[in-house]
Coordinates of C-alpha atoms in Angstrom, one line a residue:
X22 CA 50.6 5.3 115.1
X23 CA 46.9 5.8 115.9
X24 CA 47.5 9.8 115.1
X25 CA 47.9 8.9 111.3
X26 CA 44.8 7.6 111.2
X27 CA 43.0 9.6 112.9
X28 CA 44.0 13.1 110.8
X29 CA 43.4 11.1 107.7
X30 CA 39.9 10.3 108.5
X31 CA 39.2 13.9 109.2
X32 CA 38.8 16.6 107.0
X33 CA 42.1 18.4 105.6
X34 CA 43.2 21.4 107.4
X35 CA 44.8 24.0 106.3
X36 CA 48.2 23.2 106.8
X37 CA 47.6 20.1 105.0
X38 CA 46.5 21.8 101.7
X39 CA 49.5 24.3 101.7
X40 CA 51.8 21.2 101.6
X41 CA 49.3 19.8 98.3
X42 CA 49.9 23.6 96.8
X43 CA 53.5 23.8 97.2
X44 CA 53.9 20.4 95.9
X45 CA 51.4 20.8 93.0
X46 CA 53.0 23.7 92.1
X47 CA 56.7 22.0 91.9
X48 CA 55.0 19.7 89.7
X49 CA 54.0 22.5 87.2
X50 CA 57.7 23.5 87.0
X51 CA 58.8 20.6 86.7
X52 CA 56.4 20.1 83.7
X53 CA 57.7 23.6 82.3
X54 CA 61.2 23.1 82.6
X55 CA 60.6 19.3 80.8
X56 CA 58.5 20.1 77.7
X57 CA 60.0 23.4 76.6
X58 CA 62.6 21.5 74.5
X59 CA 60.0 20.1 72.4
X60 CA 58.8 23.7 71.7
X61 CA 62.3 25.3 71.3
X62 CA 62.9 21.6 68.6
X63 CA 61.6 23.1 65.6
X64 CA 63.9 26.9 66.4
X65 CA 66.8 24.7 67.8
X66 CA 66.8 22.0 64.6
X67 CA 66.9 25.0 61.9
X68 CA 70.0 26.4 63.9
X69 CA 71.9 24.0 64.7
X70 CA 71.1 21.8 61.2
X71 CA 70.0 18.9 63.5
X72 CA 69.3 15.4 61.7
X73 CA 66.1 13.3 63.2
X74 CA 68.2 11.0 65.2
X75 CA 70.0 13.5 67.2
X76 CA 67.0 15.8 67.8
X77 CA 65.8 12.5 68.9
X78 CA 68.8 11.7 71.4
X79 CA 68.3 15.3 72.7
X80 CA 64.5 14.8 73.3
X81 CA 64.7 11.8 75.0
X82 CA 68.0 13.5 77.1
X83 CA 65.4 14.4 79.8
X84 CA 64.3 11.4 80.1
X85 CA 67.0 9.6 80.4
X86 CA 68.1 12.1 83.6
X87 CA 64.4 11.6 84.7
X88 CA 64.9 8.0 84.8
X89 CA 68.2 8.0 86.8
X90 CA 67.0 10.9 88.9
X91 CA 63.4 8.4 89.7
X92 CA 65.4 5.5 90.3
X93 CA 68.5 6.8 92.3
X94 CA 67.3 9.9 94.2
X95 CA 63.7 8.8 95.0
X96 CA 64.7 6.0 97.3
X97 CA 66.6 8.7 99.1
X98 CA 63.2 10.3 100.3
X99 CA 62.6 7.1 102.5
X100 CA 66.1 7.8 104.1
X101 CA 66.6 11.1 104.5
X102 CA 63.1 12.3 103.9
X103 CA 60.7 14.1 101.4
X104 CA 61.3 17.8 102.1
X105 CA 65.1 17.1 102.0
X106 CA 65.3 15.3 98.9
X107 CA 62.9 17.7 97.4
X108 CA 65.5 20.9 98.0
X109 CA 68.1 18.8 97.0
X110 CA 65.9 18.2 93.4
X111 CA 65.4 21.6 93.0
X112 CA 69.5 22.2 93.1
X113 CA 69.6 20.1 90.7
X114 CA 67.4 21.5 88.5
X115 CA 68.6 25.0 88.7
X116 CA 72.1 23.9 87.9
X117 CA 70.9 22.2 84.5
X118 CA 68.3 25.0 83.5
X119 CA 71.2 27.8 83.8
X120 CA 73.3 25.9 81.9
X121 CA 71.1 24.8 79.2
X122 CA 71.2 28.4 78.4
X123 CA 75.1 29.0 77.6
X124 CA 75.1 25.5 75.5
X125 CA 76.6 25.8 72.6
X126 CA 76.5 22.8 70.6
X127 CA 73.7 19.6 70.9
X128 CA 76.2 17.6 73.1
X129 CA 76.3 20.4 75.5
X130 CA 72.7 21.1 75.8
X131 CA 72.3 16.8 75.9
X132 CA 74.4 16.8 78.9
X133 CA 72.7 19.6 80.4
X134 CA 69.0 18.2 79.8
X135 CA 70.2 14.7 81.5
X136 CA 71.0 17.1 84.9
X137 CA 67.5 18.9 84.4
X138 CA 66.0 15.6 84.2
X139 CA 67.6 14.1 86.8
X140 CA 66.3 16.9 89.1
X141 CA 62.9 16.1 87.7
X142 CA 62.9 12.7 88.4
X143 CA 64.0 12.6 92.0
X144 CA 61.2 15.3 92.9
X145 CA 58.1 13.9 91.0
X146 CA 57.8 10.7 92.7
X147 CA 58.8 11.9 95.7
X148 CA 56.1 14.8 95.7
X149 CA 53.3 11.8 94.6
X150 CA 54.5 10.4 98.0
X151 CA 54.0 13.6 100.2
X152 CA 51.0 14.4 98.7
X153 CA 49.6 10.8 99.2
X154 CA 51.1 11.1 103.0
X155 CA 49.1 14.6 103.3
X156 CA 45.9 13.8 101.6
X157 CA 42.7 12.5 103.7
X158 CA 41.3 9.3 103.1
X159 CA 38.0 10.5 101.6
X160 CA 39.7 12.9 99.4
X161 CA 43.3 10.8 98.3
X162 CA 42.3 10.2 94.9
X163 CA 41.0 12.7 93.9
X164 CA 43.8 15.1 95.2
X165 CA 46.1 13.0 93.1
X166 CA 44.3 13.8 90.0
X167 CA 44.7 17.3 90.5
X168 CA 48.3 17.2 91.7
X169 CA 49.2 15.1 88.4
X170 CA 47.2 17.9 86.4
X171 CA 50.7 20.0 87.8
X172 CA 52.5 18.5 84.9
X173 CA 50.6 19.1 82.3
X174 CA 49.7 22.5 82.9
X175 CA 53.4 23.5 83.5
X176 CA 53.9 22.4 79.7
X177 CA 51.0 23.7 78.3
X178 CA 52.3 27.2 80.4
X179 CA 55.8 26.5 78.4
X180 CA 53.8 26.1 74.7
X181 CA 52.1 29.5 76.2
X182 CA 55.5 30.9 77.3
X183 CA 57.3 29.8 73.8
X184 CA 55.3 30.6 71.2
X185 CA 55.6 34.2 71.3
X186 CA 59.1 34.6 73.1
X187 CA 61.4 31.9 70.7
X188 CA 60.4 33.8 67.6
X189 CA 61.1 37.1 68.7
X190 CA 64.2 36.1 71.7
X191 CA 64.9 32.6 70.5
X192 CA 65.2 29.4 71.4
X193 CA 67.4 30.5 74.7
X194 CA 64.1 32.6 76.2
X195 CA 62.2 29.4 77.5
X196 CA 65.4 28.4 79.6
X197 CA 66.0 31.3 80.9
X198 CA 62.1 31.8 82.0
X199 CA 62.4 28.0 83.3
X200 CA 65.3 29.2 85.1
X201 CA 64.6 31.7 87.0
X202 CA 61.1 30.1 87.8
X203 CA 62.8 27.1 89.7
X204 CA 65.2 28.9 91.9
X205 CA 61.9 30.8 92.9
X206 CA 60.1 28.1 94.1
X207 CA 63.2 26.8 95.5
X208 CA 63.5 29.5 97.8
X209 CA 59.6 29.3 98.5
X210 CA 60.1 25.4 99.2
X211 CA 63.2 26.2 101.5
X212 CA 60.6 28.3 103.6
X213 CA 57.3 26.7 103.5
X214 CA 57.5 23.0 102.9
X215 CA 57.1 20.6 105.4
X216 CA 58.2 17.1 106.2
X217 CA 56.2 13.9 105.8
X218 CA 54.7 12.9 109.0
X219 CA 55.0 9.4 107.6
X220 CA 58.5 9.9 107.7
X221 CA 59.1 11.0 111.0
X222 CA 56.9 8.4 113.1
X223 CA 58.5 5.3 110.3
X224 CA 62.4 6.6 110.4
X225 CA 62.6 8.8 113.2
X226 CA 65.4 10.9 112.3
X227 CA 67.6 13.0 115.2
X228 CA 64.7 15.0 116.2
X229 CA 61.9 13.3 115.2
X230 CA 59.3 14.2 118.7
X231 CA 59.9 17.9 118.4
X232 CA 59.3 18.0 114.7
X233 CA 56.2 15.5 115.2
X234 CA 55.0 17.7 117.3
X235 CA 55.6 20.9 115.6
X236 CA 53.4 19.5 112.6
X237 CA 50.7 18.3 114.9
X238 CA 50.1 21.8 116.5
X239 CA 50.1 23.1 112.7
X240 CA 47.2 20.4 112.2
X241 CA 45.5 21.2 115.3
X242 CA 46.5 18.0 116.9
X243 CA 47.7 17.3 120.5
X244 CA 51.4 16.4 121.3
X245 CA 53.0 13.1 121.8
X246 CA 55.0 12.7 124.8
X247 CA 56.5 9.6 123.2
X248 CA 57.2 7.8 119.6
X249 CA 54.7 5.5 119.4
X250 CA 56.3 1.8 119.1
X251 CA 56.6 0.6 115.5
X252 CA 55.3 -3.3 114.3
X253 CA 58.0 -5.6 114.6
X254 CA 57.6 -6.7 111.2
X255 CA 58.1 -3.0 109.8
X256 CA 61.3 -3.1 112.2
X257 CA 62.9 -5.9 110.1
X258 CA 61.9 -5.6 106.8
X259 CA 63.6 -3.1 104.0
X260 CA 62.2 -1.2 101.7
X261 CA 63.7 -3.2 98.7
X262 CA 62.5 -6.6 100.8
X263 CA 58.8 -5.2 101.1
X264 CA 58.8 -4.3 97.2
X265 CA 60.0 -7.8 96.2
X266 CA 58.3 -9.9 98.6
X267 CA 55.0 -11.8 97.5
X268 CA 52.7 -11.3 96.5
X269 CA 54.0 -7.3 96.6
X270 CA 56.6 -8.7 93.7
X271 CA 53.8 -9.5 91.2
X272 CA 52.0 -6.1 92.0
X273 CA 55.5 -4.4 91.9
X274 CA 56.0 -5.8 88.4
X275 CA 52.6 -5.3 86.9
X276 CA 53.0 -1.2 88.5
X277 CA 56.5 -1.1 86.3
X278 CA 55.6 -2.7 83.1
X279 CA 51.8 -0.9 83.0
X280 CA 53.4 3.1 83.8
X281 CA 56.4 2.4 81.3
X282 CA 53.7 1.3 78.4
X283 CA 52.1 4.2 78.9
X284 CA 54.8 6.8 79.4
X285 CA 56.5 5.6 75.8
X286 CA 53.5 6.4 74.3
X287 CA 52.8 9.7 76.2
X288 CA 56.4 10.5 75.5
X289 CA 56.4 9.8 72.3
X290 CA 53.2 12.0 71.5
X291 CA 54.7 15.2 74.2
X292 CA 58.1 15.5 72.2
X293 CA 57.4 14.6 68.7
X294 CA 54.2 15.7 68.0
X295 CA 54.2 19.4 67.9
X296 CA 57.7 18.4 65.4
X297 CA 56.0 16.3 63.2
X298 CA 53.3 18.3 62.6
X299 CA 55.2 21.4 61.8
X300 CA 57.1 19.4 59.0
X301 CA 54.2 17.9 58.0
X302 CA 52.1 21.6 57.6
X303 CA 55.2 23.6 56.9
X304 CA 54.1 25.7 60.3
X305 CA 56.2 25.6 63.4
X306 CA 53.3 27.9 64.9
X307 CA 50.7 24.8 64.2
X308 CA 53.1 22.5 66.0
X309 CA 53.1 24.5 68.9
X310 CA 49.8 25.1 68.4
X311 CA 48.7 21.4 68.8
X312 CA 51.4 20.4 71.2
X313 CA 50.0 23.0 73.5
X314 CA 46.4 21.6 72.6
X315 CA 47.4 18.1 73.7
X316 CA 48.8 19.4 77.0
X317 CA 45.5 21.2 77.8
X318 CA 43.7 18.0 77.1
X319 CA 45.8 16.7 79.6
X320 CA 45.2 19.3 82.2
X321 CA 41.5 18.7 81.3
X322 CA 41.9 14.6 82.0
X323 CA 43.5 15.2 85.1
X324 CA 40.9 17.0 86.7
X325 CA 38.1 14.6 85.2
X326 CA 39.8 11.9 86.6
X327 CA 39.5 13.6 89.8
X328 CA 36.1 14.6 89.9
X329 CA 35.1 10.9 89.0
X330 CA 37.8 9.3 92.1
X331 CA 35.2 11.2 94.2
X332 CA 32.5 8.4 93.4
X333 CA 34.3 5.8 91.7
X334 CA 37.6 3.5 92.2
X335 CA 40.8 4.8 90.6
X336 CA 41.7 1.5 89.0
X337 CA 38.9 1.0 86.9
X338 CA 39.1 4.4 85.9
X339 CA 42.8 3.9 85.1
X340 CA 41.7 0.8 82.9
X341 CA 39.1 2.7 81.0
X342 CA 41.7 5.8 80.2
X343 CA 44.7 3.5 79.1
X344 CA 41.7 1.1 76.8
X345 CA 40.4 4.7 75.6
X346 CA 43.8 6.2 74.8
X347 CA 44.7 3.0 72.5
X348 CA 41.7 3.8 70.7
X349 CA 42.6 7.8 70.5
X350 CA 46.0 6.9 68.9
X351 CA 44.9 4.6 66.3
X352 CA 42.4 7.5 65.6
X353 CA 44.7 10.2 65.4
X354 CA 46.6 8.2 63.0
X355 CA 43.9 8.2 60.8
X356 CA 43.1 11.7 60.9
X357 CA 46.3 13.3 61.0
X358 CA 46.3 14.9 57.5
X359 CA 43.2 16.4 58.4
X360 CA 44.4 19.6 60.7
X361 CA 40.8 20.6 62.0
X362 CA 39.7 16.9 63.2
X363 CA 43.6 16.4 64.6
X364 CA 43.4 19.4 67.0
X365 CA 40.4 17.9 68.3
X366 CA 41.4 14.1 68.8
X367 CA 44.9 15.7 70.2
X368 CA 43.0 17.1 72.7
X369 CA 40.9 14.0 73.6
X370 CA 44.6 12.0 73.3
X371 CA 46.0 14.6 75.8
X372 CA 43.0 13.8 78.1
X373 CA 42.8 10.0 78.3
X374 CA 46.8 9.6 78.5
X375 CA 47.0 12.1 81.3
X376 CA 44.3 10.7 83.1
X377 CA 46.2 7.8 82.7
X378 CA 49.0 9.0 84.4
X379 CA 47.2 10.3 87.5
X380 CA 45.8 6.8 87.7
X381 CA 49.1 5.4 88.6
X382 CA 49.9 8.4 90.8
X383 CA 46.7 7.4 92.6
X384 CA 46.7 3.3 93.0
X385 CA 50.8 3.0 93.3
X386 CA 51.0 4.1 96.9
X387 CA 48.6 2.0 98.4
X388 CA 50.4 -1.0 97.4
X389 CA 53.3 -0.2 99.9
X390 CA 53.7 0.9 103.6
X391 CA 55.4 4.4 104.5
X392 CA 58.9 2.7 104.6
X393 CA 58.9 1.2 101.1
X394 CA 56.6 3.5 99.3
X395 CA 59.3 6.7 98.0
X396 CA 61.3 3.6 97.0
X397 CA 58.6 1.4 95.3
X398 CA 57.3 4.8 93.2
X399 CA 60.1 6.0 92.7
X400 CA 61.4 2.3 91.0
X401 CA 58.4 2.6 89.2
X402 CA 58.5 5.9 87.7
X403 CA 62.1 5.5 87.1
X404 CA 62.6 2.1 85.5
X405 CA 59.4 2.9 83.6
X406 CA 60.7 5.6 82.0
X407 CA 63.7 3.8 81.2
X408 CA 61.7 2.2 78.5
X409 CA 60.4 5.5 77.5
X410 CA 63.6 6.8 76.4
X411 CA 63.2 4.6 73.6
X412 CA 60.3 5.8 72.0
X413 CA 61.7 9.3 71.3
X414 CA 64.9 7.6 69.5
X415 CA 63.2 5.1 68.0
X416 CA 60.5 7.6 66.3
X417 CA 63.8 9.3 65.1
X418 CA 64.9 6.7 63.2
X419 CA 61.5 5.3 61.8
X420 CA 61.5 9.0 60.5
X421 CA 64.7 8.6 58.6
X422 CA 63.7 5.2 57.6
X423 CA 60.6 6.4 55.8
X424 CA 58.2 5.5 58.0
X425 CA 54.5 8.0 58.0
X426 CA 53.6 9.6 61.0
X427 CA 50.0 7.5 61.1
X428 CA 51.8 4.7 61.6
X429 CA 53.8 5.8 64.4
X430 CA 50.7 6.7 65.7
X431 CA 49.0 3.1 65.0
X432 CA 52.5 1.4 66.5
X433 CA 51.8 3.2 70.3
X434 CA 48.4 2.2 70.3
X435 CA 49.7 -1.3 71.2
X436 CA 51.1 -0.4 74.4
X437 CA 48.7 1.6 75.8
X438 CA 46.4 -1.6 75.4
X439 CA 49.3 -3.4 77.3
X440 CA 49.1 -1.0 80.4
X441 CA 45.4 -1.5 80.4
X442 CA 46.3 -5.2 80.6
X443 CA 48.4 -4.9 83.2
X444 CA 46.0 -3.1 85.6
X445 CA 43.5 -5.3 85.3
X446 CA 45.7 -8.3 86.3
X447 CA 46.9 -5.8 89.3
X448 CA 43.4 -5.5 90.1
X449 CA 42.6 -9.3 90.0
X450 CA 45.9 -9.7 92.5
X451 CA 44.6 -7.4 94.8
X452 CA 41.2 -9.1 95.1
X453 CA 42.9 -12.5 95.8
X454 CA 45.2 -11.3 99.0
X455 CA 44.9 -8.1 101.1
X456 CA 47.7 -6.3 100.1
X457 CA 50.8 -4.9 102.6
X458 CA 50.3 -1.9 102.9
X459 CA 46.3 -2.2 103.8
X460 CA 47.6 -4.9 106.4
X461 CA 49.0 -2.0 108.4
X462 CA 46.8 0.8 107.8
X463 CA 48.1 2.7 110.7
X464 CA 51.8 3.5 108.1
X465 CA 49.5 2.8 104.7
X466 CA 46.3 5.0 104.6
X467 CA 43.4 3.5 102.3
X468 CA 41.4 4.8 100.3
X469 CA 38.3 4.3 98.6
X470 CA 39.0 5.7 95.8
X471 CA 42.5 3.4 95.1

């Protein structure tokens, strides 16, 4: 397995960066195709005469597909591999994007969002895994931060795309653009996107030497004559045994309960927001307008993260962000009847929650080897977001019970200072006992910026 290590101790090649571009831009589709319900809400709510609570159920729809899709799919990847279960993903999301466009009541378009999602969710941790397996040491985290800044530009393109098309087209337009962008990149993917090397020298598929070496010659690497021999301890153990093992359990759980704190409030802020401030204003164009804002911030976090992985670690950054974004909800709350000084904290809370994001996306896969680590992401992105349903649902009914929109604001401040919590005490795991996956850094790269 010496060949793993040695390309990611060398500088990236170019075959290695066109795997990072395809999968970063999947990522901004992905982001597209998720957030352009919030921006079609406001044109959908007026014309279908949808109450809070079910414009909340169908917010929180692609979530709940995402959650599924994270949970069941994902583990897939560490089975069948990443480039198949990414193809497979992008199906997926065709099927729900076309159909999203003929529904014709909020049950149909509910059922429809759930496929989207599910799509979503079975390529987005899978593509933080390949662009982990494909990154360099030197260079990991910081790739990561700019691969998770995918996502937020892909909805910040949708705000882009929506605003002038929904008024003029309707609501319909954004699917149909969403559409037609994701069976593109699905045939781009069919052609260009490789398999993880990871993958091949851990599973070894029927084929597994030819296609090896196929990706070596793209890398400029010479060819094995022979599969190296895998540790016997990778041999026995599962994926699912290496996740819940100690002391990987306790890391495991403080992964899944820190990304689903944050993800319910990032949630909660990406599919409400631009509604609650168009009710609030009286101008769907100002909700857009501040949804799209947020997004950007989040674009801008993503790549700030990554310019500061290149001297510092990830998880102390990740603490900072998730402490920092507490602070920037509570904030907003306070200002949110002030437009001018809202636009500008929504951009600061789109920075520091995004960032936040990336952080995970950057310190989750060195906790696990190559066989375990599509499963223990995908578990965590997936079960994670389980909790984030909620929030979408549960702002729906605060709304019809009365309650401001400050103080929904105020009430997700709490856990982002849980996630924050939870990485430190990750962090003070990590410094007590080497961790699995750097026992074996031949199937685990490191990082110094993890």
């Amino acid at each position: 397995m010496d060949v793993l290590t040695q390309i990611r101790q060398s500088p990236m090649t170019r075959f290695q960066v066109m795997a990072v571009v395809i999968a970063l831009t999947l990522i901004l589709i992905d982001g597209f195709d998720v957030a352009v319900m919030a921006y079609a809400a406001p044109s959908l709510s007026r014309a279908w005469g949808l109450d809070p609570v079910t414009l909340g159920f169908l917010l929180s729809a692609s979530l709940f597909g995402m959650a599924a899709g994270s949970i069941f799919l994902t583990p897939l990847a560490d089975k069948i591999g990443r480039r198949k279960l990414a193809l497979i993903s992008l199906v997926i999301i065709s099927i729900g994007m076309v159909l999203s466009v003929f529904a014709g009541d909020a049950m149909q378009l509910m059922a429809f969002r759930v496929i989207t999602g599910l799509g979503v969710g079975g390529m987005m941790a899978n593509l933080n895994v390949l662009v982990s397996e494909y990154s360099s040491d030197k260079r990991r985290g910081t790739i990561i931060g700019i691969y998770a800044a995918g996502y937020p530009i892909g909805a910040t393109v949708g705000g882009l795309v929506a605003a002038p098309l929904i008024p003029v087209y309707g609501w319909h337009s954004v699917f149909i653009v969403g559409a037609a962008l994701t069976v593109l990149m699905l045939a781009i993917s069919w052609r260009f996107l490789p398999e993880s090397l990871d993958y091949l020298l851990t599973r070894r598929p029927a084929g597994a030497l030819p296609k090896v070496n196929g990706i070596l010659a793209k890398i400029g690497r010479p060819a094995l004559a022979i599969l190296p021999a895998l540790p016997a301890a990778v041999r026995q153990q599962s994926a699912v045994g290496e996740i819940l093992s100690r002391p990987t359990r306790f890391r495991t759980l403080a992964l899944w309960i820190g990304y689903a704190c944050l993800v319910a409030a990032y949630y909660f802020a990406n599919t409400w927001t631009p509604k609650i401030v168009a009710a609030a204003s009286g101008n769907d164009s100002l909700g857009v307008t501040i949804g799209v804002i947020a997004n950007a911030g989040g674009i801008l976090g993503c790549f700030i993260f990554s310019a500061l992985a290149i001297k510092y670690r990830s998880r102390p950054l990740l603490v900072w962000a998730l402490g920092l974004a507490a602070v920037t909800y509570l904030l907003f709350g306070v200002v949110f009847s002030q437009v001018n000084v809202a636009l500008v904290v929504a951009l600061f809370l789109g920075i520091l929650t995004t960032a936040g994001i990336a952080g995970f996306y950057a310190v989750a896969p060195d906790i696990y080897t190559a066989r375990a680590r599509a499963t223990g992401i995908g578990w965590m992105i997936g079960l994670g977001r389980l909790v984030s349903i909620v929030a979408p649902i549960l702002v729906g009914y605060l709304i019809s019970g009365g309650w401001q929109p400050e103080r929904i604001f105020f009430l997700f401040a709490i856990p982002l200072a849980a996630s924050a919590l939870c990485i430190v005490s990750l962090g003070i795991s990590l410094k007590r006992t080497q961790p699995p996956a750097l026992a074996d850094t031949v199937l685990a790269p490191t990082t110094p910026a993890a």
